[in-house]
Structures are given as structure tokens and as C-alpha cells.
mmCIF file of C-alpha atoms in Angstrom:
data_model
loop_
_atom_site.group_PDB
_atom_site.id
_atom_site.type_symbol
_atom_site.label_atom_id
_atom_site.label_comp_id
_atom_site.label_asym_id
_atom_site.label_seq_id
_atom_site.Cartn_x
_atom_site.Cartn_y
_atom_site.Cartn_z
ATOM 1 C CA GLN A 1 -68.700 -119.341 70.543
ATOM 2 C CA THR A 2 -65.009 -118.971 70.491
ATOM 3 C CA GLY A 3 -64.345 -115.219 71.562
ATOM 4 C CA LYS A 4 -61.954 -115.579 67.744
ATOM 5 C CA ALA A 5 -62.788 -114.171 64.896
ATOM 6 C CA GLU A 6 -62.378 -116.209 61.518
ATOM 7 C CA ALA A 7 -61.851 -114.706 57.365
ATOM 8 C CA GLN A 8 -63.878 -117.226 56.280
ATOM 9 C CA ALA A 9 -64.347 -115.200 52.941
ATOM 10 C CA GLY A 10 -60.694 -114.006 52.875
ATOM 11 C CA PHE A 11 -61.481 -110.279 52.619
ATOM 12 C CA VAL A 12 -63.235 -107.318 53.972
ATOM 13 C CA ALA A 13 -65.481 -104.813 53.061
ATOM 14 C CA LEU A 14 -64.268 -101.479 53.220
ATOM 15 C CA SER A 15 -67.962 -99.959 54.367
ATOM 16 C CA GLU A 16 -68.032 -102.696 56.964
ATOM 17 C CA VAL A 17 -64.764 -102.513 58.740
ATOM 18 C CA TYR A 18 -64.797 -98.922 60.250
ATOM 19 C CA THR A 19 -68.421 -97.719 61.982
ATOM 20 C CA PRO A 20 -66.611 -95.617 64.296
ATOM 21 C CA VAL A 21 -70.362 -94.149 66.104
ATOM 22 C CA GLU A 22 -71.983 -97.293 67.366
ATOM 23 C CA TYR A 23 -68.274 -98.620 68.679
ATOM 24 C CA LYS A 24 -67.738 -94.905 70.728
ATOM 25 C CA VAL A 25 -70.887 -94.801 71.758
ATOM 26 C CA LEU A 26 -70.365 -98.506 72.887
ATOM 27 C CA SER A 27 -66.973 -97.794 74.314
ATOM 28 C CA GLU A 28 -68.890 -93.856 76.458
ATOM 29 C CA TYR A 29 -71.785 -95.986 77.977
ATOM 30 C CA THR A 30 -69.786 -99.010 79.168
ATOM 31 C CA ARG A 31 -66.907 -97.095 80.431
ATOM 32 C CA ASP A 32 -64.200 -99.494 78.336
ATOM 33 C CA CYS A 33 -62.715 -97.761 76.014
ATOM 34 C CA GLY A 34 -61.511 -101.160 74.167
ATOM 35 C CA ALA A 35 -64.773 -100.731 71.424
ATOM 36 C CA ALA A 36 -62.986 -96.453 70.076
ATOM 37 C CA GLU A 37 -60.004 -97.875 70.207
ATOM 38 C CA ALA A 38 -60.477 -101.471 68.336
ATOM 39 C CA VAL A 39 -62.068 -98.654 65.537
ATOM 40 C CA GLU A 40 -59.140 -96.152 65.766
ATOM 41 C CA GLY A 41 -56.859 -98.759 65.039
ATOM 42 C CA VAL A 42 -59.127 -99.768 62.187
ATOM 43 C CA LEU A 43 -58.618 -96.364 60.215
ATOM 44 C CA ASN A 44 -55.110 -96.317 60.797
ATOM 45 C CA ASN A 45 -54.323 -99.230 59.654
ATOM 46 C CA VAL A 46 -56.300 -98.143 56.430
ATOM 47 C CA ASN A 47 -54.291 -94.949 56.471
ATOM 48 C CA LYS A 48 -50.693 -97.423 56.230
ATOM 49 C CA THR A 49 -52.304 -99.517 53.583
ATOM 50 C CA MET A 50 -53.406 -96.604 51.261
ATOM 51 C CA ASP A 51 -52.366 -93.490 52.513
ATOM 52 C CA LEU A 52 -55.162 -92.000 52.821
ATOM 53 C CA THR A 53 -54.883 -88.692 54.421
ATOM 54 C CA ARG A 54 -53.366 -88.336 50.475
ATOM 55 C CA PHE A 55 -55.071 -89.372 48.024
ATOM 56 C CA GLY A 56 -58.699 -90.134 50.267
ATOM 57 C CA LEU A 57 -60.343 -93.392 48.941
ATOM 58 C CA ALA A 58 -59.418 -97.717 49.306
ATOM 59 C CA PRO A 59 -60.716 -100.378 46.981
ATOM 60 C CA ILE A 60 -63.867 -102.038 48.409
ATOM 61 C CA LEU A 61 -62.461 -105.348 49.407
ATOM 62 C CA LEU A 62 -59.677 -105.476 51.973
ATOM 63 C CA ASP A 63 -57.293 -108.321 52.719
ATOM 64 C CA PHE A 64 -58.557 -109.421 55.944
ATOM 65 C CA PHE A 65 -55.095 -109.571 58.183
ATOM 66 C CA THR A 66 -53.131 -107.004 55.884
ATOM 67 C CA ALA A 67 -55.901 -103.958 55.405
ATOM 68 C CA LEU A 68 -54.248 -104.303 52.269
ATOM 69 C CA PRO A 69 -56.182 -104.168 48.268
ATOM 70 C CA TYR A 70 -57.427 -107.963 48.417
ATOM 71 C CA PRO A 71 -56.544 -109.346 45.076
ATOM 72 C CA THR A 72 -59.468 -110.286 43.196
ATOM 73 C CA ARG A 73 -60.769 -108.957 39.597
ATOM 74 C CA GLY A 74 -63.871 -107.923 41.657
ATOM 75 C CA ASN A 75 -61.977 -105.413 43.343
ATOM 76 C CA LYS A 76 -62.938 -101.286 42.700
ATOM 77 C CA VAL A 77 -63.426 -97.932 43.690
ATOM 78 C CA ALA A 78 -66.966 -96.813 44.703
ATOM 79 C CA LEU A 79 -69.312 -94.971 47.140
ATOM 80 C CA GLY A 80 -71.542 -97.751 46.557
ATOM 81 C CA ALA A 81 -72.103 -101.461 47.406
ATOM 82 C CA ARG A 82 -69.987 -102.151 50.344
ATOM 83 C CA GLY A 83 -68.047 -99.078 50.122
ATOM 84 C CA ASP A 84 -69.745 -95.718 51.068
ATOM 85 C CA SER A 85 -70.071 -96.581 54.610
ATOM 86 C CA PHE A 86 -66.782 -95.666 55.175
ATOM 87 C CA TYR A 87 -66.260 -92.530 53.593
ATOM 88 C CA GLU A 88 -70.352 -91.494 54.665
ATOM 89 C CA TYR A 89 -68.659 -92.670 58.849
ATOM 90 C CA LEU A 90 -65.344 -90.358 57.634
ATOM 91 C CA LEU A 91 -67.405 -86.994 58.197
ATOM 92 C CA LYS A 92 -70.016 -87.933 61.070
ATOM 93 C CA GLU A 93 -67.352 -88.784 63.397
ATOM 94 C CA TRP A 94 -65.468 -85.402 62.962
ATOM 95 C CA LEU A 95 -68.746 -83.401 63.427
ATOM 96 C CA TRP A 96 -69.973 -86.383 66.935
ATOM 97 C CA GLN A 97 -66.136 -85.419 68.348
ATOM 98 C CA ASP A 98 -67.105 -81.939 68.174
ATOM 99 C CA ARG A 99 -64.420 -81.521 65.511
ATOM 100 C CA THR A 100 -62.066 -81.816 67.056
ATOM 101 C CA ASP A 101 -60.562 -85.002 65.392
ATOM 102 C CA ASP A 102 -58.125 -83.550 62.426
ATOM 103 C CA PHE A 103 -56.641 -86.535 61.379
ATOM 104 C CA VAL A 104 -60.301 -87.898 60.683
ATOM 105 C CA ARG A 105 -61.025 -84.624 58.622
ATOM 106 C CA GLN A 106 -57.941 -84.473 57.172
ATOM 107 C CA VAL A 107 -58.812 -88.004 55.740
ATOM 108 C CA TYR A 108 -61.819 -86.937 54.900
ATOM 109 C CA ASP A 109 -60.566 -83.665 53.014
ATOM 110 C CA ALA A 110 -58.382 -85.790 51.523
ATOM 111 C CA PHE A 111 -61.183 -87.910 49.820
ATOM 112 C CA LEU A 112 -63.876 -84.293 48.978
ATOM 113 C CA SER A 113 -60.642 -84.115 46.261
ATOM 114 C CA THR A 114 -59.932 -86.923 44.951
ATOM 115 C CA LEU A 115 -63.621 -87.991 44.393
ATOM 116 C CA GLU A 116 -64.327 -84.457 42.080
ATOM 117 C CA GLU A 117 -60.325 -85.412 40.565
ATOM 118 C CA SER A 118 -61.460 -89.179 39.752
ATOM 119 C CA LEU A 119 -64.724 -89.871 40.042
ATOM 120 C CA VAL A 120 -66.580 -87.240 39.522
ATOM 121 C CA THR A 121 -68.864 -86.888 35.778
ATOM 122 C CA ARG A 122 -70.663 -84.379 34.046
ATOM 123 C CA SER A 123 -73.278 -85.056 31.139
ATOM 124 C CA ARG A 124 -74.339 -82.667 29.148
ATOM 125 C CA GLY A 125 -76.847 -83.903 26.715
ATOM 126 C CA PRO A 126 -79.882 -83.876 25.147
ATOM 127 C CA LEU A 127 -82.082 -85.359 27.633
ATOM 128 C CA GLY A 128 -80.659 -83.432 30.206
ATOM 129 C CA ASN A 129 -77.673 -82.225 32.252
ATOM 130 C CA TRP A 130 -76.477 -84.668 35.322
ATOM 131 C CA THR A 131 -73.793 -85.044 37.718
ATOM 132 C CA ALA A 132 -72.506 -88.559 38.728
ATOM 133 C CA ILE A 133 -70.636 -91.157 40.727
ATOM 134 C CA LEU A 134 -68.907 -93.471 38.671
ATOM 135 C CA GLU A 135 -66.828 -96.686 39.615
ATOM 136 C CA VAL A 136 -63.566 -96.977 38.988
ATOM 137 C CA THR A 137 -61.558 -100.106 38.541
ATOM 138 C CA TYR A 138 -59.012 -101.400 40.864
ATOM 139 C CA PRO A 139 -55.788 -102.027 40.717
ATOM 140 C CA HIS A 140 -55.946 -101.060 36.535
ATOM 141 C CA PRO A 141 -58.531 -98.315 36.461
ATOM 142 C CA SER A 142 -60.880 -98.667 34.256
ATOM 143 C CA VAL A 143 -64.381 -96.913 34.232
ATOM 144 C CA ILE A 144 -67.274 -98.660 35.378
ATOM 145 C CA PRO A 145 -69.796 -96.642 34.150
ATOM 146 C CA LYS A 146 -73.549 -96.966 36.804
ATOM 147 C CA MET A 147 -74.710 -95.232 39.830
ATOM 148 C CA ASP A 148 -75.817 -97.780 42.875
ATOM 149 C CA HIS A 149 -78.532 -96.205 44.901
ATOM 150 C CA LEU A 150 -76.653 -96.675 47.663
ATOM 151 C CA VAL A 151 -74.239 -93.689 46.624
ATOM 152 C CA CYS A 152 -77.029 -91.499 46.986
ATOM 153 C CA PHE A 153 -76.098 -90.871 50.589
ATOM 154 C CA LEU A 154 -73.840 -88.334 49.563
ATOM 155 C CA PRO A 155 -75.892 -85.285 49.114
ATOM 156 C CA GLY A 156 -76.766 -85.240 52.487
ATOM 157 C CA VAL A 157 -73.424 -86.078 53.705
ATOM 158 C CA LEU A 158 -71.920 -82.846 51.497
ATOM 159 C CA ALA A 159 -74.666 -80.877 52.404
ATOM 160 C CA LEU A 160 -74.333 -81.250 56.193
ATOM 161 C CA ASP A 161 -70.611 -80.350 56.083
ATOM 162 C CA PHE A 162 -72.099 -76.887 54.552
ATOM 163 C CA LEU A 163 -74.556 -76.494 57.597
ATOM 164 C CA SER A 164 -72.231 -77.571 59.854
ATOM 165 C CA SER A 165 -69.793 -74.935 59.020
ATOM 166 C CA GLU A 166 -72.157 -72.287 59.026
ATOM 167 C CA ALA A 167 -72.930 -73.262 62.223
ATOM 168 C CA TYR A 168 -69.822 -73.688 63.757
ATOM 169 C CA PRO A 169 -67.023 -70.644 61.237
ATOM 170 C CA ASP A 170 -64.394 -71.859 63.627
ATOM 171 C CA SER A 171 -63.868 -75.029 63.032
ATOM 172 C CA TYR A 172 -63.522 -74.570 59.117
ATOM 173 C CA GLU A 173 -61.352 -71.577 59.058
ATOM 174 C CA ARG A 174 -59.004 -73.960 57.546
ATOM 175 C CA VAL A 175 -61.483 -75.631 54.742
ATOM 176 C CA GLY A 176 -62.207 -72.409 53.758
ATOM 177 C CA VAL A 177 -65.631 -71.209 53.310
ATOM 178 C CA SER A 178 -65.016 -71.714 48.925
ATOM 179 C CA LYS A 179 -64.446 -75.315 48.831
ATOM 180 C CA MET A 180 -67.970 -75.358 51.363
ATOM 181 C CA ARG A 181 -69.780 -73.678 48.893
ATOM 182 C CA ASP A 182 -68.579 -75.992 46.739
ATOM 183 C CA SER A 183 -69.285 -79.083 48.233
ATOM 184 C CA LEU A 184 -73.167 -77.742 48.741
ATOM 185 C CA GLN A 185 -72.991 -77.490 44.565
ATOM 186 C CA LEU A 186 -72.121 -81.002 44.084
ATOM 187 C CA ALA A 187 -74.570 -81.995 47.079
ATOM 188 C CA GLU A 188 -77.136 -79.830 44.615
ATOM 189 C CA GLU A 189 -76.372 -81.802 41.980
ATOM 190 C CA LEU A 190 -76.258 -85.064 42.897
ATOM 191 C CA ALA A 191 -79.529 -85.087 44.639
ATOM 192 C CA ALA A 192 -81.044 -84.181 41.059
ATOM 193 C CA THR A 193 -79.618 -86.806 39.890
ATOM 194 C CA CYS A 194 -81.118 -89.033 42.566
ATOM 195 C CA MET A 195 -84.499 -88.203 42.101
ATOM 196 C CA GLU A 196 -84.051 -88.831 38.098
ATOM 197 C CA MET A 197 -83.593 -92.756 39.260
ATOM 198 C CA TYR A 198 -87.066 -92.833 40.583
ATOM 199 C CA ASP A 199 -89.008 -90.014 37.886
ATOM 200 C CA ARG A 200 -88.127 -91.781 35.537
ATOM 201 C CA MET A 201 -89.653 -95.124 36.668
ATOM 202 C CA GLU A 202 -93.116 -95.432 36.023
ATOM 203 C CA THR A 203 -94.075 -96.624 39.462
ATOM 204 C CA GLY A 204 -91.819 -93.299 40.771
ATOM 205 C CA LEU A 205 -89.595 -95.723 42.954
ATOM 206 C CA ALA A 206 -85.761 -95.751 41.561
ATOM 207 C CA PRO A 207 -83.975 -99.343 40.774
ATOM 208 C CA GLU A 208 -81.024 -100.685 42.759
ATOM 209 C CA ILE A 209 -78.663 -99.909 40.505
ATOM 210 C CA THR A 210 -78.939 -96.790 37.267
ATOM 211 C CA ARG A 211 -76.101 -97.872 34.560
ATOM 212 C CA LEU A 212 -74.997 -93.770 33.163
ATOM 213 C CA ASN A 213 -74.239 -93.493 29.137
ATOM 214 C CA SER A 214 -73.240 -90.418 26.712
ATOM 215 C CA GLU A 215 -76.414 -88.813 27.085
ATOM 216 C CA GLY A 216 -77.996 -89.976 30.738
ATOM 217 C CA PHE A 217 -79.484 -92.880 32.652
ATOM 218 C CA GLU A 218 -80.136 -96.374 31.078
ATOM 219 C CA ASP A 219 -81.805 -99.281 32.915
ATOM 220 C CA ASP A 220 -79.663 -102.021 34.267
ATOM 221 C CA SER A 221 -81.422 -104.838 33.555
ATOM 222 C CA GLY A 222 -80.906 -106.999 36.295
ATOM 223 C CA SER A 223 -81.520 -104.571 39.828
ATOM 224 C CA MET A 224 -84.618 -103.345 38.227
ATOM 225 C CA HIS A 225 -86.221 -104.025 41.846
ATOM 226 C CA ASN A 226 -86.188 -101.821 44.755
ATOM 227 C CA LEU A 227 -84.944 -102.567 47.952
ATOM 228 C CA LEU A 228 -86.365 -98.892 50.600
ATOM 229 C CA ARG A 229 -83.419 -97.465 50.604
ATOM 230 C CA PRO A 230 -83.379 -94.244 52.848
ATOM 231 C CA GLU A 231 -80.770 -92.679 51.068
ATOM 232 C CA THR A 232 -81.729 -90.223 49.275
ATOM 233 C CA VAL A 233 -84.794 -89.382 51.298
ATOM 234 C CA GLU A 234 -82.176 -88.586 54.232
ATOM 235 C CA SER A 235 -79.918 -86.489 52.095
ATOM 236 C CA LEU A 236 -82.735 -84.457 50.860
ATOM 237 C CA PHE A 237 -83.670 -84.043 54.908
ATOM 238 C CA ILE A 238 -80.532 -82.497 55.162
ATOM 239 C CA LEU A 239 -81.100 -80.576 51.981
ATOM 240 C CA TRP A 240 -84.088 -78.795 53.535
ATOM 241 C CA ARG A 241 -82.537 -78.113 56.160
ATOM 242 C CA THR A 242 -79.605 -76.299 54.555
ATOM 243 C CA THR A 243 -80.976 -74.270 52.106
ATOM 244 C CA HIS A 244 -85.270 -73.809 52.938
ATOM 245 C CA ASP A 245 -85.592 -74.696 49.224
ATOM 246 C CA TRP A 246 -89.306 -76.599 49.497
ATOM 247 C CA LYS A 247 -88.418 -78.504 46.168
ATOM 248 C CA TYR A 248 -86.286 -80.958 48.419
ATOM 249 C CA ARG A 249 -89.544 -81.621 50.392
ATOM 250 C CA GLU A 250 -92.156 -82.615 47.628
ATOM 251 C CA GLN A 251 -89.646 -83.701 45.656
ATOM 252 C CA GLY A 252 -89.371 -86.258 49.535
ATOM 253 C CA TRP A 253 -93.595 -86.670 49.696
ATOM 254 C CA ARG A 254 -93.398 -87.499 45.967
ATOM 255 C CA ILE A 255 -91.291 -90.725 46.871
ATOM 256 C CA MET A 256 -93.022 -91.428 50.342
ATOM 257 C CA MET A 257 -96.646 -91.248 47.998
ATOM 258 C CA ALA A 258 -94.251 -93.882 46.007
ATOM 259 C CA PHE A 259 -93.496 -96.143 48.328
ATOM 260 C CA GLU A 260 -97.422 -95.544 50.401
ATOM 261 C CA LYS A 261 -99.240 -96.664 46.506
ATOM 262 C CA PHE A 262 -96.069 -99.971 45.141
ATOM 263 C CA SER A 263 -94.669 -101.337 48.657
ATOM 264 C CA ARG A 264 -97.002 -101.212 51.506
ATOM 265 C CA VAL A 265 -98.347 -103.780 52.493
ATOM 266 C CA GLN A 266 -100.796 -106.020 55.537
ATOM 267 C CA PHE A 267 -98.082 -105.272 58.591
ATOM 268 C CA GLY A 268 -95.386 -102.922 56.270
ATOM 269 C CA TYR A 269 -93.565 -102.390 53.088
ATOM 270 C CA SER A 270 -91.889 -104.593 51.231
#
């Protein structure tokens, strides 16, 4: 009613401050650049405080007024809750703008480099070989051995980047072909992990959070519920389009059948 924003919590979530495609489409249809300029300003401000073009990652809680990391014990660097969409939109904005925004691509490339160095873990144990994305507390780094289902957006984004590189090779000369192949390899490894979150459950439905240990996965007792998240299915779809490997269609069908069996109610899904 007042037209003014209030920072009641004092912080904003990284995933919520940067949704560029929606705002830029809004500007396109209304012929008003205000929304597009505002969302570009957000990325510029976070880059100023977190040096995104160098490090590529930021904590999930930012001060509403300064865009600096919010000082709370719960702050962390994570690709799950409160962090996911920020990184997903970096690539999608670059593609939506016909691969012309060098700044956005620079931030995304820095994200990929730091991701591999800081958050990717690979376990080799008796229960299988798995690749996962860890969380790290901020500002004093300590590993949190868990992976949200939300992180399963990442295989799709990495595969989409590879698919785009094949369609528009001239736009990827600076990125390099070998880097794209590494991204696709990581995408397939992470997709296998996301599917294991489903397959290890009796219902075939993944929990909201899965814990990690030296041998593989374990349950998170407070998160053994399924919220009909779309991230894994979306990633499987893009991987199918990218690799034409039928296993991704079969895996997507298994998830759909699990939804039908255990989530279907009279007027939809629960």
C-alpha cells in the first residue's frame, strides 16, 4: 500500500534477489526499462560486495541494504535452499540475451571454476561412486555434508550449457570445448546422484534433504518428505535432449510413476 519495501528480517535470500529473465520480459512487454535496470543493478551490487567475477559464489543471506553477507550463524554458501535460483539464472540470462552479455558469462564461468574447487565432492565406497555438492558455512568455512534436492537443478544447467555450445560454437570460443565436456561429465555424475536420492527410497520419491557420508547417502530424519520438486525431472529432460541416452527418459518415467502411485489425490498431487 505504501509502495515502499520493508526489510523486516534484515536480510534477503540470494536466490530471491536475482530473477532477471522475469523482470526483463516484463520490461520488454511493458516497454519500460525500469524492471530490467533494477535487476541488473542487483547483480552489479552483489558483484561489488562479493567479487563474483573472481570467486563466483556468495553466501545465501545478504544484508538488505548493503548486499554484504548477513552476520548470522546460519549463513553459508550453498546451491540448495536460498541459493539455487541465483546460479541457475546466470546461464539462462546469458542465453536469453543471445549470449551477448560478457559480464554475466564471466560471473557464470567463475561460478563453475569455484564450484569444482570448493563444493564438489566425490566418494568412492562400497555402496558406489557418487558425486555431490556440499555446503560450507560462512564466513568461517566448515563443510556441511548434505545435499538438498533443490541442488538437482544443476545437472540440467550444465547440460544446457553444453547443448548451447554445440548449437552456437562461435559464442563459446572463449570458454573452450574441453571445459564444456567437463561440464557435461559433471552434469551426468550429479544426475546419477539425484536419481539415487529417489531409487534408495522404498516409495521411489526423493526426500527434501539427503545426508552424505564416506560411503554414500544417509537419511536426514527431519526432511524425509517429498514436495513434488521438479529439479531432477527437468535435469533428466535436458540431459536426454543433450545426450540422447534413453536412460534419462526411463528415469524420468520411474519418477512419474512414483508420483502417480504415492502422491496422486482426487484433484491433483500432494
